[in-house]
Tab-separated table of C-alpha atoms in Angstrom:
chain	number	residue	atom	x	y	z
A	1	UNK	CA	11.799	-7.867	7.401
A	2	UNK	CA	12.755	-4.938	9.527
A	3	UNK	CA	10.892	-4.051	12.537
A	4	UNK	CA	11.359	-1.383	15.165
A	5	UNK	CA	10.376	-1.799	19.236
A	6	UNK	CA	9.651	0.658	21.544
A	7	UNK	CA	8.979	-0.876	24.765
A	8	UNK	CA	7.748	1.913	26.568
A	9	UNK	CA	4.041	2.920	25.595
A	10	UNK	CA	4.666	5.956	28.550
A	11	UNK	CA	7.231	7.671	30.321
A	12	UNK	CA	6.598	10.547	32.943
A	13	UNK	CA	9.384	12.387	34.182
A	14	UNK	CA	9.852	15.385	36.604
A	15	UNK	CA	11.099	19.060	34.589
A	16	UNK	CA	14.700	19.189	34.880
A	17	UNK	CA	15.347	15.229	35.128
A	18	UNK	CA	17.279	13.246	32.269
A	19	UNK	CA	15.153	11.619	29.713
A	20	UNK	CA	15.954	8.580	27.891
A	21	UNK	CA	13.740	7.045	25.270
A	22	UNK	CA	14.481	3.461	24.315
A	23	UNK	CA	14.420	2.166	20.725
A	24	UNK	CA	15.731	-1.200	19.599
A	25	UNK	CA	15.479	-2.403	15.818
A	26	UNK	CA	15.677	-5.395	13.847
A	27	UNK	CA	17.009	-5.534	10.555
A	28	UNK	CA	19.726	-7.879	8.529
A	29	UNK	CA	22.139	-4.656	7.521
A	30	UNK	CA	23.021	-1.426	8.970
A	31	UNK	CA	19.907	0.422	8.959
A	32	UNK	CA	19.275	4.143	8.965
A	33	UNK	CA	17.782	5.243	11.843
A	34	UNK	CA	15.566	8.486	12.599
A	35	UNK	CA	13.677	10.011	15.657
A	36	UNK	CA	10.720	11.974	14.921
A	37	UNK	CA	8.321	13.940	17.462
A	38	UNK	CA	4.418	14.609	17.410
A	39	UNK	CA	2.776	17.366	19.261
A	40	UNK	CA	-1.162	16.666	19.993
A	41	UNK	CA	-3.118	17.573	16.805
A	42	UNK	CA	0.188	17.917	14.983
A	43	UNK	CA	2.431	16.562	12.569
A	44	UNK	CA	5.545	14.444	12.993
A	45	UNK	CA	8.665	16.911	13.352
A	46	UNK	CA	12.203	15.337	12.236
A	47	UNK	CA	14.337	15.319	15.340
A	48	UNK	CA	17.615	13.570	14.226
A	49	UNK	CA	19.187	10.434	12.166
A	50	UNK	CA	21.981	8.386	12.317
A	51	UNK	CA	23.349	7.431	9.060
A	52	UNK	CA	26.766	6.405	9.646
A	53	UNK	CA	29.816	7.309	11.355
A	54	UNK	CA	29.733	8.872	15.295
A	55	UNK	CA	27.556	6.727	17.329
A	56	UNK	CA	26.075	9.917	18.903
A	57	UNK	CA	24.095	12.197	16.940
A	58	UNK	CA	22.825	15.919	17.890
A	59	UNK	CA	19.584	16.564	16.795
A	60	UNK	CA	17.016	19.765	17.024
A	61	UNK	CA	15.520	20.913	20.346
A	62	UNK	CA	18.380	19.694	22.172
A	63	UNK	CA	17.935	16.158	21.843
A	64	UNK	CA	20.708	13.620	21.134
A	65	UNK	CA	20.765	9.898	20.426
A	66	UNK	CA	23.225	7.339	20.462
A	67	UNK	CA	23.389	4.416	18.116
A	68	UNK	CA	24.390	0.780	19.618
A	69	UNK	CA	25.010	-1.956	17.264
A	70	UNK	CA	25.671	-4.257	19.940
A	71	UNK	CA	22.324	-4.272	21.002
A	72	UNK	CA	20.827	-2.630	18.221
A	73	UNK	CA	19.702	0.186	19.760
A	74	UNK	CA	19.174	3.810	19.393
A	75	UNK	CA	17.800	5.542	22.201
A	76	UNK	CA	16.916	9.344	22.302
A	77	UNK	CA	18.496	11.461	25.434
A	78	UNK	CA	17.981	15.058	26.323
A	79	UNK	CA	18.950	16.494	29.784
A	80	UNK	CA	17.619	18.520	31.315
A	81	UNK	CA	14.126	17.829	30.444
A	82	UNK	CA	11.773	20.593	29.880
A	83	UNK	CA	7.372	20.486	30.065
A	84	UNK	CA	7.466	21.607	26.487
A	85	UNK	CA	9.209	18.013	25.742
A	86	UNK	CA	5.921	16.453	26.251
A	87	UNK	CA	5.164	14.670	23.370
A	88	UNK	CA	4.918	11.478	21.394
A	89	UNK	CA	8.244	10.250	20.138
A	90	UNK	CA	8.695	7.873	17.277
A	91	UNK	CA	11.690	5.600	16.450
A	92	UNK	CA	12.000	5.088	12.475
A	93	UNK	CA	14.232	2.618	10.131
A	94	UNK	CA	14.858	2.813	6.777
A	95	UNK	CA	16.392	0.067	5.431
A	96	UNK	CA	18.998	-0.371	2.407
A	97	UNK	CA	16.983	-0.518	-1.031
A	98	UNK	CA	13.742	0.045	0.358
A	99	UNK	CA	12.920	2.919	-1.354
A	100	UNK	CA	13.133	5.412	1.676
A	101	UNK	CA	10.035	2.937	3.340
A	102	UNK	CA	10.292	4.157	7.023
A	103	UNK	CA	9.292	1.527	9.511
A	104	UNK	CA	8.196	3.147	12.729
A	105	UNK	CA	7.947	1.913	16.113
A	106	UNK	CA	4.226	2.409	18.296
A	107	UNK	CA	5.714	5.258	19.761
A	108	UNK	CA	6.407	6.588	23.412
A	109	UNK	CA	4.103	9.140	25.168
A	110	UNK	CA	6.180	11.479	27.100
A	111	UNK	CA	4.890	13.326	30.027
A	112	UNK	CA	7.079	16.001	31.694
A	113	UNK	CA	5.557	17.320	34.932
A	114	UNK	CA	6.642	20.665	36.270
B	1	UNK	CA	4.274	29.423	4.878
B	2	UNK	CA	3.420	25.921	5.132
B	3	UNK	CA	5.574	23.964	2.605
B	4	UNK	CA	3.669	20.880	2.373
B	5	UNK	CA	0.139	20.910	2.301
B	6	UNK	CA	-2.428	18.544	2.444
B	7	UNK	CA	-6.299	19.095	1.458
B	8	UNK	CA	-8.892	19.018	3.183
B	9	UNK	CA	-7.689	18.943	7.214
B	10	UNK	CA	-10.744	16.828	8.116
B	11	UNK	CA	-12.636	14.890	5.959
B	12	UNK	CA	-16.035	12.852	6.616
B	13	UNK	CA	-17.238	10.121	3.742
B	14	UNK	CA	-19.965	7.786	3.907
B	15	UNK	CA	-19.301	4.183	3.511
B	16	UNK	CA	-19.013	2.918	0.119
B	17	UNK	CA	-17.922	6.323	-1.270
B	18	UNK	CA	-14.876	7.575	-2.894
B	19	UNK	CA	-12.335	10.234	-1.725
B	20	UNK	CA	-9.142	12.452	-3.005
B	21	UNK	CA	-6.779	13.144	-0.635
B	22	UNK	CA	-4.808	15.976	-2.019
B	23	UNK	CA	-0.919	16.409	-1.281
B	24	UNK	CA	1.291	19.225	-2.730
B	25	UNK	CA	5.207	19.995	-1.505
B	26	UNK	CA	6.819	23.094	-2.243
B	27	UNK	CA	10.421	21.925	-0.983
B	28	UNK	CA	11.658	20.922	-4.312
B	29	UNK	CA	12.028	17.499	-3.491
B	30	UNK	CA	12.269	14.292	-5.704
B	31	UNK	CA	10.389	11.834	-3.700
B	32	UNK	CA	6.808	11.747	-2.051
B	33	UNK	CA	5.007	9.195	0.477
B	34	UNK	CA	1.757	8.427	2.026
B	35	UNK	CA	1.313	7.030	5.902
B	36	UNK	CA	-1.544	6.118	7.398
B	37	UNK	CA	-2.098	6.698	11.482
B	38	UNK	CA	-4.714	5.172	13.242
B	39	UNK	CA	-5.842	4.026	16.512
B	40	UNK	CA	-5.331	0.589	16.155
B	41	UNK	CA	-2.159	0.381	14.334
B	42	UNK	CA	1.111	2.540	14.280
B	43	UNK	CA	2.343	5.071	11.307
B	44	UNK	CA	2.094	2.745	8.625
B	45	UNK	CA	3.798	3.204	5.276
B	46	UNK	CA	1.911	3.157	2.265
B	47	UNK	CA	3.175	4.275	-0.977
B	48	UNK	CA	6.700	6.102	-1.990
B	49	UNK	CA	7.139	7.898	-5.362
B	50	UNK	CA	10.442	9.225	-6.715
B	51	UNK	CA	10.114	11.521	-10.077
B	52	UNK	CA	6.450	10.736	-10.357
B	53	UNK	CA	7.079	7.413	-10.606
B	54	UNK	CA	6.118	4.250	-8.277
B	55	UNK	CA	8.973	3.194	-6.013
B	56	UNK	CA	7.138	0.842	-3.598
B	57	UNK	CA	3.603	-0.093	-2.390
B	58	UNK	CA	2.791	-1.842	0.728
B	59	UNK	CA	-0.915	-1.376	0.907
B	60	UNK	CA	-2.556	-4.586	-0.294
B	61	UNK	CA	-5.819	-3.289	-1.186
B	62	UNK	CA	-6.050	-1.858	-5.036
B	63	UNK	CA	-8.830	0.548	-3.330
B	64	UNK	CA	-6.049	2.762	-2.546
B	65	UNK	CA	-4.570	4.534	-5.524
B	66	UNK	CA	-1.762	7.305	-5.670
B	67	UNK	CA	-1.746	9.674	-8.533
B	68	UNK	CA	0.906	11.951	-9.445
B	69	UNK	CA	-0.152	14.521	-12.010
B	70	UNK	CA	2.732	16.933	-11.355
B	71	UNK	CA	6.235	15.894	-9.779
B	72	UNK	CA	5.090	18.062	-6.494
B	73	UNK	CA	1.636	16.385	-6.409
B	74	UNK	CA	1.143	13.090	-4.672
B	75	UNK	CA	-2.985	12.649	-4.600
B	76	UNK	CA	-4.388	9.592	-2.623
B	77	UNK	CA	-7.824	8.433	-3.903
B	78	UNK	CA	-9.497	5.659	-2.095
B	79	UNK	CA	-12.658	4.152	-3.099
B	80	UNK	CA	-15.587	1.895	-1.772
B	81	UNK	CA	-14.722	3.716	1.865
B	82	UNK	CA	-14.951	1.645	4.922
B	83	UNK	CA	-14.853	2.460	8.446
B	84	UNK	CA	-11.550	0.612	9.095
B	85	UNK	CA	-9.839	3.295	6.681
B	86	UNK	CA	-10.739	6.016	9.131
B	87	UNK	CA	-7.196	7.525	9.852
B	88	UNK	CA	-5.105	10.270	9.596
B	89	UNK	CA	-3.188	10.290	6.173
B	90	UNK	CA	-0.061	11.836	6.343
B	91	UNK	CA	1.905	12.924	3.318
B	92	UNK	CA	5.800	13.463	3.384
B	93	UNK	CA	8.500	14.228	1.082
B	94	UNK	CA	12.285	14.007	1.086
B	95	UNK	CA	15.236	14.884	-1.385
B	96	UNK	CA	17.604	12.325	-2.666
B	97	UNK	CA	17.095	9.439	0.179
B	98	UNK	CA	17.349	12.093	3.141
B	99	UNK	CA	15.132	12.629	5.842
B	100	UNK	CA	11.581	12.753	5.659
B	101	UNK	CA	9.301	15.744	6.306
B	102	UNK	CA	5.456	15.310	7.028
B	103	UNK	CA	2.763	17.362	6.034
B	104	UNK	CA	-0.173	18.207	8.440
B	105	UNK	CA	-2.316	15.245	7.733
B	106	UNK	CA	-5.916	14.730	6.562
B	107	UNK	CA	-8.237	13.035	9.191
B	108	UNK	CA	-10.635	10.691	7.628
B	109	UNK	CA	-13.636	9.442	9.228
B	110	UNK	CA	-15.906	6.906	7.539
B	111	UNK	CA	-19.418	6.559	8.570
């Protein structure tokens, strides 16, 4: 079985601060990991992915994420945060041989205050 | 121009009725998917198709039937609708296992 946990349902920061959204996963083999962002009333937009190789991956909108096998985490980071980053962020896992099925976490609602 | 089209954007249905959700992608992708997002549950995978063949099905109920008439189409037929089926249904597509791109969604309300 595979699962994704995003322990923080809500995160509130001031503009200009550094943001880090937490994601941990459970999977018996090497996973493919993704971050997506959803703005209010909109669909999901792809931010970045980790397949293999460098532990730090860079994506769109200035985001990056760090894969840590030691604690099964894939945290999303950005510095500095901008008010336009306010949205809901989803971490997702795709397992090997899973026919590309994405398993999503419950999401983290990020609010950036001016 | 939108690359993944879902129709309709909003849909209201009566309990027990049947509806078809339309999805077309113009990205040249070989794989298409359906996901569901509701207030009660996180984003859930439903089906995946590759080259018009069913690859994976995580929907327990046979009331949900995907239909692929063309390689860039994957519609979702839902029969005997229930209020619990109320959700936003997202279609997605990808090319050869790469990242999935999501359509705008169809918001279904079952009364």
